[in-house]
Coordinates of C-alpha atoms and ligand atoms in Angstrom, one line a residue:
M1124 CA 56.0 -34.4 -22.4
F1125 CA 59.1 -34.6 -20.4
K1126 CA 58.6 -34.8 -16.8
P1127 CA 61.6 -34.2 -14.7
G1128 CA 61.9 -36.6 -11.4
L1129 CA 62.5 -35.3 -7.8
R1130 CA 66.3 -36.0 -8.4
D1131 CA 66.5 -33.3 -11.5
R1132 CA 64.1 -30.9 -9.9
I1133 CA 66.3 -30.8 -6.7
A1134 CA 69.3 -30.4 -8.5
F1135 CA 67.8 -27.5 -10.8
H1136 CA 66.4 -25.6 -8.0
Y1137 CA 70.3 -25.8 -6.5
M1138 CA 71.9 -24.8 -9.8
V1139 CA 69.4 -21.5 -9.7
A1140 CA 70.1 -20.8 -6.3
A1141 CA 73.9 -21.5 -6.9
G1142 CA 73.7 -19.6 -10.2
A1143 CA 72.2 -16.5 -8.4
I1144 CA 74.9 -16.9 -5.9
F1145 CA 77.7 -17.0 -8.2
L1146 CA 76.2 -14.3 -10.2
V1147 CA 76.6 -11.9 -7.3
V1148 CA 80.2 -13.1 -6.3
F1149 CA 81.2 -12.7 -10.1
L1150 CA 80.0 -9.2 -10.5
L1151 CA 81.5 -8.1 -6.9
L1152 CA 84.7 -10.1 -8.0
Y1153 CA 84.9 -8.0 -11.4
A1154 CA 83.7 -4.7 -9.8
A1155 CA 86.8 -4.8 -7.2
M1156 CA 89.3 -5.8 -9.9
H1157 CA 88.1 -2.9 -11.8
R1158 CA 88.2 -0.4 -9.1
T1159 CA 91.6 -1.9 -8.3
V1160 CA 93.4 -1.4 -11.5
Y1161 CA 92.0 1.9 -12.2
S1162 CA 92.9 3.4 -9.2
H1163 CA 96.2 2.2 -9.6
L1164 CA 96.2 4.3 -12.9
D1165 CA 94.6 7.2 -11.2
R1166 CA 97.1 7.1 -8.6
D1167 CA 100.2 7.4 -10.9
L1168 CA 98.4 9.9 -12.9
Y1169 CA 97.8 12.5 -9.9
V1170 CA 101.1 11.9 -8.5
E1171 CA 102.8 13.0 -12.3
A1172 CA 100.5 15.7 -12.3
R1173 CA 101.4 17.1 -9.0
G1174 CA 105.1 17.2 -10.1
V1175 CA 104.5 19.0 -13.2
I1176 CA 102.1 21.5 -11.5
R1177 CA 105.0 21.9 -8.6
S1178 CA 107.4 22.8 -12.1
V1179 CA 104.8 25.3 -13.1
A1180 CA 104.8 29.4 -12.6
F1181 CA 102.7 32.2 -13.3
L1182 CA 103.9 35.5 -14.8
N1183 CA 101.6 38.0 -15.9
Q1184 CA 98.7 35.7 -16.6
Q1185 CA 100.9 33.5 -18.4
I1186 CA 102.2 29.6 -17.5
I1187 CA 106.0 29.3 -17.1
F1188 CA 107.7 26.2 -17.2
T1189 CA 110.3 26.3 -14.3
D1190 CA 112.1 22.9 -14.4
E1191 CA 112.6 22.1 -17.8
S1192 CA 113.9 18.3 -16.3
E1193 CA 110.4 17.3 -15.6
W1194 CA 109.4 17.6 -19.3
Q1195 CA 112.7 15.8 -20.2
E1196 CA 112.2 12.3 -18.3
K1197 CA 112.2 9.2 -20.4
E1198 CA 108.6 8.4 -20.0
H1199 CA 107.5 11.8 -21.6
K1200 CA 109.8 11.0 -24.6
Q1201 CA 109.5 7.2 -25.4
A1202 CA 105.7 6.7 -26.8
D1203 CA 106.1 2.3 -26.6
V1204 CA 107.2 1.7 -23.0
N1205 CA 105.4 3.1 -20.1
P1206 CA 104.7 6.6 -21.9
M1207 CA 103.2 9.2 -19.5
F1208 CA 101.6 11.8 -21.9
L1209 CA 101.9 15.6 -20.8
Q1210 CA 99.9 18.3 -22.6
V1211 CA 99.1 22.1 -21.3
I1212 CA 96.2 24.1 -22.8
T1213 CA 94.9 27.6 -22.4
P1214 CA 91.4 27.9 -20.8
N1215 CA 90.3 28.1 -25.0
G1216 CA 91.9 24.9 -25.8
A1217 CA 95.0 26.0 -27.6
V1218 CA 97.9 23.7 -26.6
I1219 CA 100.8 25.5 -25.0
R1220 CA 103.2 22.7 -24.5
K1221 CA 102.6 19.3 -24.8
S1222 CA 105.3 16.1 -24.1
P1223 CA 107.5 15.1 -27.2
N1224 CA 106.0 11.3 -26.9
L1225 CA 102.7 13.1 -28.5
E1226 CA 104.4 14.0 -31.3
G1227 CA 101.9 15.1 -34.0
Q1228 CA 98.9 14.0 -31.7
S1229 CA 97.2 16.2 -28.9
L1230 CA 95.3 15.2 -25.7
S1231 CA 91.4 15.9 -26.5
F1232 CA 90.3 18.0 -23.5
D1233 CA 86.6 17.2 -22.1
P1234 CA 85.9 20.5 -20.0
K1235 CA 83.2 18.6 -18.2
H1236 CA 86.2 16.9 -16.2
T1237 CA 88.0 19.1 -14.7
D1238 CA 88.5 17.6 -11.2
R1239 CA 90.4 15.0 -9.8
R1240 CA 88.5 12.2 -11.7
S1241 CA 90.2 10.6 -14.5
L1242 CA 88.4 9.7 -17.5
N1243 CA 88.9 7.2 -20.5
A1244 CA 90.1 8.9 -23.6
T1245 CA 91.8 7.9 -26.9
I1246 CA 95.0 8.9 -28.7
S1247 CA 94.7 7.5 -32.4
N1248 CA 92.9 4.8 -31.5
S1249 CA 94.6 3.7 -28.5
A1250 CA 92.9 3.9 -25.0
V1251 CA 94.4 6.0 -22.5
R1252 CA 93.4 7.1 -18.8
Q1253 CA 93.8 11.1 -18.7
L1254 CA 93.8 13.2 -16.1
Q1255 CA 92.7 17.0 -16.5
L1256 CA 93.7 19.6 -13.4
P1257 CA 93.2 23.1 -14.2
L1258 CA 96.5 25.6 -13.6
Q1259 CA 95.4 28.5 -11.5
G1260 CA 97.3 31.6 -11.2
P1261 CA 97.9 33.6 -7.8
E1262 CA 93.9 35.3 -7.5
G1263 CA 92.7 31.7 -8.6
T1264 CA 91.7 32.5 -11.9
T1265 CA 92.3 29.2 -14.0
L1266 CA 94.5 30.1 -17.0
G1267 CA 95.1 26.7 -18.3
Y1268 CA 94.7 23.3 -17.9
L1269 CA 97.4 20.4 -17.6
L1270 CA 96.2 16.9 -19.4
V1271 CA 98.3 14.0 -18.2
A1272 CA 97.6 10.6 -20.0
M1273 CA 99.0 7.1 -20.0
P1274 CA 98.0 4.2 -21.8
R1275 CA 95.0 1.8 -20.1
Q1276 CA 95.3 -1.2 -22.6
E1277 CA 96.9 -3.5 -20.0
A1278 CA 94.5 -2.7 -17.7
E1279 CA 91.7 -3.3 -20.1
N1280 CA 93.7 -6.4 -20.9
V1281 CA 93.5 -7.7 -17.5
L1282 CA 89.6 -6.7 -17.0
T1283 CA 88.9 -8.4 -20.4
N1284 CA 90.8 -11.7 -19.4
L1285 CA 89.0 -11.9 -16.0
H1286 CA 85.6 -11.0 -17.6
R1287 CA 86.3 -13.8 -20.3
V1288 CA 87.4 -16.3 -17.7
L1289 CA 84.0 -15.6 -15.2
I1290 CA 81.8 -16.0 -18.7
A1291 CA 83.5 -19.2 -19.4
A1292 CA 83.4 -20.3 -15.9
F1293 CA 79.6 -19.5 -15.0
P1294 CA 78.0 -22.3 -17.1
G1295 CA 80.7 -24.6 -16.3
V1296 CA 80.2 -24.1 -12.4
L1297 CA 76.5 -24.3 -12.9
L1298 CA 77.0 -27.8 -14.8
V1299 CA 79.1 -29.0 -11.6
V1300 CA 76.4 -28.0 -9.2
F1301 CA 73.8 -29.4 -11.0
F1302 CA 75.5 -32.8 -11.8
T1303 CA 77.1 -32.6 -7.9
S1304 CA 73.5 -32.1 -6.5
R1305 CA 72.0 -34.7 -8.5
W1306 CA 74.4 -37.0 -7.4
I1307 CA 73.8 -35.9 -3.6
A1308 CA 70.0 -35.9 -4.0
R1309 CA 70.3 -39.6 -5.9
R1310 CA 72.5 -40.8 -2.9
T1311 CA 69.7 -39.1 -0.5
I1312 CA 66.6 -40.6 -2.3
S1313 CA 67.6 -43.9 -2.9
P1314 CA 66.4 -45.7 0.3
V1315 CA 63.1 -44.1 -0.8
E1316 CA 63.6 -45.9 -4.1
R1317 CA 64.3 -49.2 -2.3
I1318 CA 61.5 -48.6 0.2
T1319 CA 58.8 -48.2 -3.2
A1320 CA 60.2 -51.4 -5.0
T1321 CA 60.2 -53.5 -1.8
A1322 CA 56.7 -51.9 -1.6
E1323 CA 55.7 -52.8 -5.1
Q1324 CA 56.5 -56.3 -4.8
I1325 CA 54.4 -56.7 -2.0
T1326 CA 50.9 -58.3 -3.0
S1327 CA 48.2 -59.5 -1.0
R1328 CA 50.1 -62.9 -1.1
T1329 CA 53.1 -61.7 0.5
L1330 CA 51.7 -59.2 3.0
N1331 CA 54.0 -60.6 5.6
E1332 CA 57.3 -59.2 3.9
R1333 CA 58.4 -55.8 5.2
V1334 CA 60.6 -52.6 4.1
E1335 CA 63.9 -52.6 4.5
L1336 CA 64.6 -50.2 7.7
P1337 CA 67.5 -47.5 6.7
P1338 CA 70.5 -47.4 9.2
N1339 CA 70.0 -43.6 10.3
Q1340 CA 67.0 -43.0 12.4
D1341 CA 65.8 -39.9 10.0
E1342 CA 62.7 -39.2 8.1
L1343 CA 62.9 -42.0 5.8
F1344 CA 63.2 -44.4 8.8
R1345 CA 60.0 -43.2 9.5
L1346 CA 58.6 -43.5 6.3
A1347 CA 59.6 -47.0 6.2
T1348 CA 58.6 -47.7 9.7
T1349 CA 54.8 -46.4 9.2
I1350 CA 54.8 -48.4 5.7
N1351 CA 55.6 -51.4 8.1
E1352 CA 53.1 -50.5 10.5
L1353 CA 50.5 -50.0 7.6
L1354 CA 51.2 -53.5 6.0
E1355 CA 50.7 -55.2 9.6
R1356 CA 47.8 -53.4 10.2
L1357 CA 46.7 -54.8 6.2
Q1358 CA 47.8 -58.3 7.1
N1359 CA 45.9 -58.4 10.3
A1360 CA 42.9 -56.9 8.7
M1361 CA 43.4 -59.8 5.9
L1362 CA 43.6 -62.6 8.6
R1363 CA 40.7 -61.3 10.1
E1364 CA 38.6 -61.1 6.9
R1365 CA 39.9 -64.5 6.1
Q1366 CA 38.9 -66.3 9.8
F1367 CA 35.6 -64.2 9.1
T1368 CA 34.9 -65.9 6.3
E1369 CA 35.8 -69.1 7.6
D1370 CA 33.8 -69.3 10.5
A1371 CA 31.0 -67.7 8.9
S1372 CA 30.9 -70.5 6.4
H1373 CA 31.2 -73.2 9.0
E1374 CA 28.7 -72.0 10.9
L1375 CA 26.1 -71.9 7.9
R1376 CA 27.3 -75.0 6.6
T1377 CA 26.1 -76.8 10.1
P1378 CA 22.1 -75.6 9.7
L1379 CA 22.6 -76.3 5.8
A1380 CA 23.8 -79.8 6.5
A1381 CA 21.3 -80.5 9.3
L1382 CA 18.2 -79.1 7.1
K1383 CA 19.7 -81.4 3.8
G1384 CA 20.1 -84.8 6.2
T1385 CA 16.5 -84.2 7.5
L1386 CA 14.9 -83.6 4.2
E1387 CA 16.9 -86.9 2.7
V1388 CA 15.8 -89.0 5.5
L1389 CA 12.3 -87.7 5.1
I1390 CA 11.7 -88.7 1.5
R1391 CA 13.3 -91.7 1.8
K1392 CA 9.7 -93.3 2.7
Q1393 CA 6.6 -92.8 3.3
R1394 CA 6.0 -91.2 6.5
T1395 CA 2.7 -90.3 8.8
P1396 CA 1.6 -87.2 8.7
Q1397 CA 2.7 -86.1 12.4
E1398 CA 6.4 -87.4 11.3
Y1399 CA 6.1 -84.9 8.6
E1400 CA 4.8 -82.0 10.6
E1401 CA 7.4 -82.9 13.2
K1402 CA 10.3 -82.5 10.5
A1403 CA 8.8 -79.6 8.9
Q1404 CA 9.0 -77.9 12.2
Y1405 CA 12.4 -78.7 12.8
C1406 CA 13.2 -77.3 9.3
I1407 CA 11.8 -74.0 10.3
M1408 CA 13.7 -73.6 13.2
E1409 CA 16.8 -74.3 11.5
T1410 CA 15.8 -71.8 8.7
Q1411 CA 15.2 -69.4 11.2
R1412 CA 18.2 -69.8 12.8
L1413 CA 19.9 -69.3 9.3
A1414 CA 18.2 -66.5 8.9
D1415 CA 19.3 -64.9 12.2
L1416 CA 22.8 -65.9 11.2
V1417 CA 22.6 -64.5 8.4
D1418 CA 20.9 -61.4 9.5
H1419 CA 24.1 -60.8 12.3
L1420 CA 26.7 -61.7 9.6
L1421 CA 25.1 -59.1 7.7
L1422 CA 24.8 -56.5 10.6
L1423 CA 28.4 -57.5 11.3
A1424 CA 29.9 -57.1 7.8
R1425 CA 27.9 -53.8 7.3
S1426 CA 29.2 -52.1 10.5
E1427 CA 32.7 -53.1 9.8
A1428 CA 32.4 -51.4 6.6
N1429 CA 31.2 -48.4 8.2
Q1430 CA 27.9 -48.8 6.0
V1431 CA 25.9 -48.8 9.6
P1432 CA 25.0 -45.0 9.7
A1433 CA 25.2 -43.9 13.4
T1434 CA 22.4 -41.0 14.1
I1435 CA 23.7 -39.7 17.6
A1436 CA 20.9 -38.0 19.3
P1437 CA 19.0 -37.7 22.7
C1438 CA 16.9 -40.8 23.4
D1439 CA 14.9 -41.9 26.6
L1440 CA 16.8 -45.1 27.9
R1441 CA 13.6 -46.6 29.2
E1442 CA 11.8 -46.3 26.1
V1443 CA 14.8 -48.2 24.5
V1444 CA 15.2 -50.7 27.2
E1445 CA 11.3 -51.5 27.2
S1446 CA 11.4 -51.9 23.3
A1447 CA 14.7 -54.2 23.2
T1448 CA 12.6 -56.3 26.0
K1449 CA 9.6 -56.6 24.1
R1450 CA 11.7 -58.3 21.0
V1451 CA 13.4 -61.1 23.6
G1452 CA 9.5 -61.4 24.9
P1453 CA 9.2 -64.7 23.2
L1454 CA 12.8 -66.2 24.2
M1455 CA 11.9 -64.8 28.0
T1456 CA 8.5 -66.4 28.0
A1457 CA 10.1 -70.1 26.7
W1458 CA 12.5 -69.6 29.4
R1459 CA 10.2 -68.3 32.0
T1460 CA 12.5 -65.4 32.5
K1461 CA 11.5 -61.8 33.9
A1462 CA 13.1 -58.6 33.7
I1463 CA 13.0 -56.0 36.2
L1464 CA 13.1 -52.2 35.0
P1465 CA 14.0 -49.6 37.7
E1466 CA 11.4 -47.3 39.0
T1467 CA 13.5 -44.2 38.7
Q1468 CA 13.1 -41.8 35.9
S1469 CA 15.1 -42.9 33.1
P1470 CA 17.9 -40.7 32.0
T1471 CA 18.3 -39.2 28.7
V1472 CA 21.5 -40.5 26.6
S1473 CA 23.1 -39.6 23.6
A1474 CA 23.2 -42.7 21.0
D1475 CA 21.8 -44.0 17.9
R1476 CA 18.7 -45.4 19.3
N1477 CA 18.1 -48.2 16.8
L1478 CA 21.5 -49.2 17.4
L1479 CA 21.3 -49.3 21.1
E1480 CA 18.3 -51.1 21.2
V1481 CA 20.3 -53.9 19.1
M1482 CA 22.8 -53.5 21.4
I1483 CA 20.0 -54.5 24.7
Q1484 CA 18.7 -56.9 23.0
N1485 CA 21.7 -59.0 22.6
L1486 CA 22.6 -58.4 26.1
L1487 CA 19.3 -59.5 27.2
S1488 CA 18.8 -62.5 25.0
N1489 CA 22.2 -63.7 26.4
A1490 CA 21.3 -62.9 29.9
V1491 CA 18.1 -65.4 29.3
K1492 CA 20.0 -67.8 27.8
Y1493 CA 22.9 -68.2 29.8
S1494 CA 20.5 -68.0 33.3
P1495 CA 18.5 -71.1 34.6
E1496 CA 15.0 -71.3 33.6
G1497 CA 13.0 -69.4 35.9
S1498 CA 15.4 -66.5 36.9
T1499 CA 15.1 -62.8 36.7
I1500 CA 17.1 -60.0 34.8
E1501 CA 17.6 -56.8 36.6
I1502 CA 18.0 -53.6 34.5
T1503 CA 19.6 -50.4 36.3
W1504 CA 20.7 -47.1 35.1
S1505 CA 22.4 -44.0 36.0
S1506 CA 22.6 -40.8 34.4
D1507 CA 25.6 -42.2 32.2
S1508 CA 25.3 -45.6 32.3
L1509 CA 23.1 -48.9 32.1
Q1510 CA 23.2 -52.2 34.0
V1511 CA 22.0 -55.7 32.6
R1512 CA 22.4 -58.4 35.3
D1513 CA 21.5 -61.8 35.4
H1514 CA 21.9 -64.8 38.0
G1515 CA 23.3 -67.4 35.3
I1516 CA 26.3 -69.2 34.7
G1517 CA 29.0 -66.4 35.1
I1518 CA 31.8 -66.2 32.8
S1519 CA 35.4 -66.9 34.2
D1520 CA 38.7 -64.5 34.1
E1521 CA 40.2 -66.2 31.4
M1522 CA 37.2 -66.3 29.0
K1523 CA 36.6 -62.5 29.7
P1524 CA 39.4 -61.1 27.1
R1525 CA 37.8 -63.2 24.4
I1526 CA 34.2 -63.1 24.7
F1527 CA 33.8 -59.9 22.4
N1528 CA 35.6 -61.7 19.7
R1529 CA 33.7 -62.9 16.5
F1530 CA 32.5 -66.6 16.6
F1531 CA 33.8 -67.0 20.1
R1532 CA 31.6 -69.2 22.1
G1533 CA 32.2 -70.3 25.7
D1534 CA 32.1 -73.9 27.0
L1535 CA 28.8 -74.1 27.5
P1536 CA 25.8 -76.3 28.9
Q1537 CA 23.6 -78.0 26.3
S1538 CA 20.8 -75.8 27.5
S1539 CA 21.9 -72.6 26.6
G1540 CA 21.0 -72.8 23.0
D1541 CA 22.8 -72.5 19.8
G1542 CA 24.2 -69.0 19.3
A1543 CA 27.0 -68.3 16.7
G1544 CA 29.2 -66.3 19.1
L1545 CA 28.2 -63.1 17.2
G1546 CA 26.2 -61.4 19.8
L1547 CA 28.5 -59.4 21.5
S1548 CA 31.0 -58.8 18.7
I1549 CA 28.1 -57.1 17.2
V1550 CA 27.4 -55.4 20.5
K1551 CA 31.1 -54.1 21.0
R1552 CA 31.0 -53.1 17.3
L1553 CA 27.9 -51.1 17.5
A1554 CA 29.0 -49.6 20.5
D1555 CA 32.5 -48.3 18.8
L1556 CA 30.3 -46.9 16.2
Q1557 CA 28.6 -44.8 18.6
H1558 CA 31.6 -44.1 20.8
L1559 CA 30.3 -46.0 23.7
D1560 CA 32.1 -48.4 26.1
V1561 CA 31.3 -51.5 27.3
S1562 CA 32.3 -53.6 30.2
V1563 CA 31.6 -56.8 32.1
K1564 CA 31.7 -57.7 35.5
S1565 CA 31.1 -61.6 36.4
E1566 CA 32.2 -64.6 38.1
P1567 CA 31.5 -68.3 37.2
D1568 CA 28.2 -69.2 38.9
G1569 CA 27.9 -65.8 40.5
G1570 CA 25.9 -63.9 37.5
T1571 CA 26.9 -61.5 35.1
T1572 CA 26.6 -57.6 34.9
F1573 CA 26.9 -56.2 31.2
E1574 CA 27.3 -52.1 31.5
I1575 CA 27.1 -49.7 28.8
H1576 CA 28.6 -46.1 29.4
F1577 CA 27.3 -43.2 28.0
A1578 CA 30.3 -40.9 28.2
E1579 CA 29.9 -37.2 27.4
R1580 CA 31.5 -36.8 24.0
P1581 CA 33.7 -33.8 23.3
Ligands
ADP1163 P1 26.7 -66.6 21.5 O1 25.2 -66.1 22.9 O2 26.0 -66.7 20.7 O3 27.5 -67.8 22.2 P2 28.0 -64.0 21.9 O4 28.9 -63.1 21.3 O5 26.3 -63.5 22.7 O6 27.4 -65.4 21.5 O7 28.6 -64.4 23.4 C1 29.9 -65.1 23.1 C2 30.2 -65.9 24.7 O8 30.3 -65.2 26.0 C3 29.1 -67.1 25.1 O9 29.1 -68.0 24.1 C4 29.1 -67.1 26.3 O10 30.1 -68.0 26.6 C5 29.7 -65.9 26.8 N1 28.5 -64.9 27.4 C6 28.0 -63.9 26.5 N2 26.8 -63.5 27.7 C7 26.9 -64.3 28.8 C8 26.0 -64.1 29.8 N3 25.1 -63.1 30.0 N4 26.6 -65.1 31.1 C9 27.4 -65.8 30.7 N5 28.1 -66.0 29.7 C10 28.1 -65.2 28.7

């Protein structure tokens, strides 16, 4: 089925609108012309009739023609050049007198039209305009009628020609409007077509290309700018994805290589049971590290794909913190670290309980990892925030903006364990999902405080 393009639709709508306007204009023009032509005829008829009426007298209820010259004028005698026909009749239609140019014919009387308004009539197939005025005696009685007529063929010709011209011009005008507006529409839309053509050529490989901006700062300029911004975001997202995949494979490859190397060395020759046990322990540890890493990667990937639903509900902060502390328990025991919780009653905050627990758990395990053995972690809270403070190595100002990036790891002492640089990016991502804020205050060697803000949501 034919589906007209935008260009054709615009042109069509223009054509319909212009068609309606032209139709009204043509009708008005025709009506004005009609009126002008006929009012000229009617005026001539009336002037003539007045002249004849002045030359009529009444005697004993009889009509008498006092001025014979009025009837002898040239236009009443000839029938071919500008004739003016005259006829006087009695009230019951009998002809009293008629002008010579009528010859054998008579003007037919229409009793319904005896006022100043003329009517269209015919004399032996030729069209005339006719005026019928009553001839009233001194007492006001109608003693007869004067009929004055003149050919209206020329007036009809003028009107017919005008009619023909207008009818013929109408489709022409419509076609001109259609093609002109189609041309204008094409010119207007051409930047859109250029934008579409460029956008069609952009693939994931050529995401660095941009749509050309139109010279005028109009709606199309905004469209092109919006597409370019979209491309920018897509390109950044693609680059981030690529970086993520590369970093993730790199992080996974290291423990896998360590596992493979250890097992290869182990089977090269017969070992003592202690050696087997030692290596097996090492492999278990590396496998655990791999499992943790995969868990973190999965959580991050799912949360970035918005597949981690956040169910916001009121939760008791002490309960969440205690649960997170319990999970970090083994690590704390290994580092002989102690977490101190406030005595005060804990606030109830709006958050997703499970996601909040993962966030606090990550902050606590960092606090343990980046503090000297045997130190304490202080947890404090207010009605709308939670702070986790450690007395560890601290974070330099230049590192602060990067610590929430995926796979970012600071320049760390060997003792601080072997994370993958995902903990804080998970904290940030889960905070975003719950519309929470996370901030950090820290100084190198002066300890670090992470704060979660539970702002009121609108
Ligand atoms: P990971 O702990 O696996 O390195 P994170 O994303 O949790 O990854 O942390 C990123 C970096 O931020 C860490 O490598 C470390 O340099 C710094 N960092 C995070 N928490 C602390 C902290 N409590 N004290 C000092 N540095 C920290």
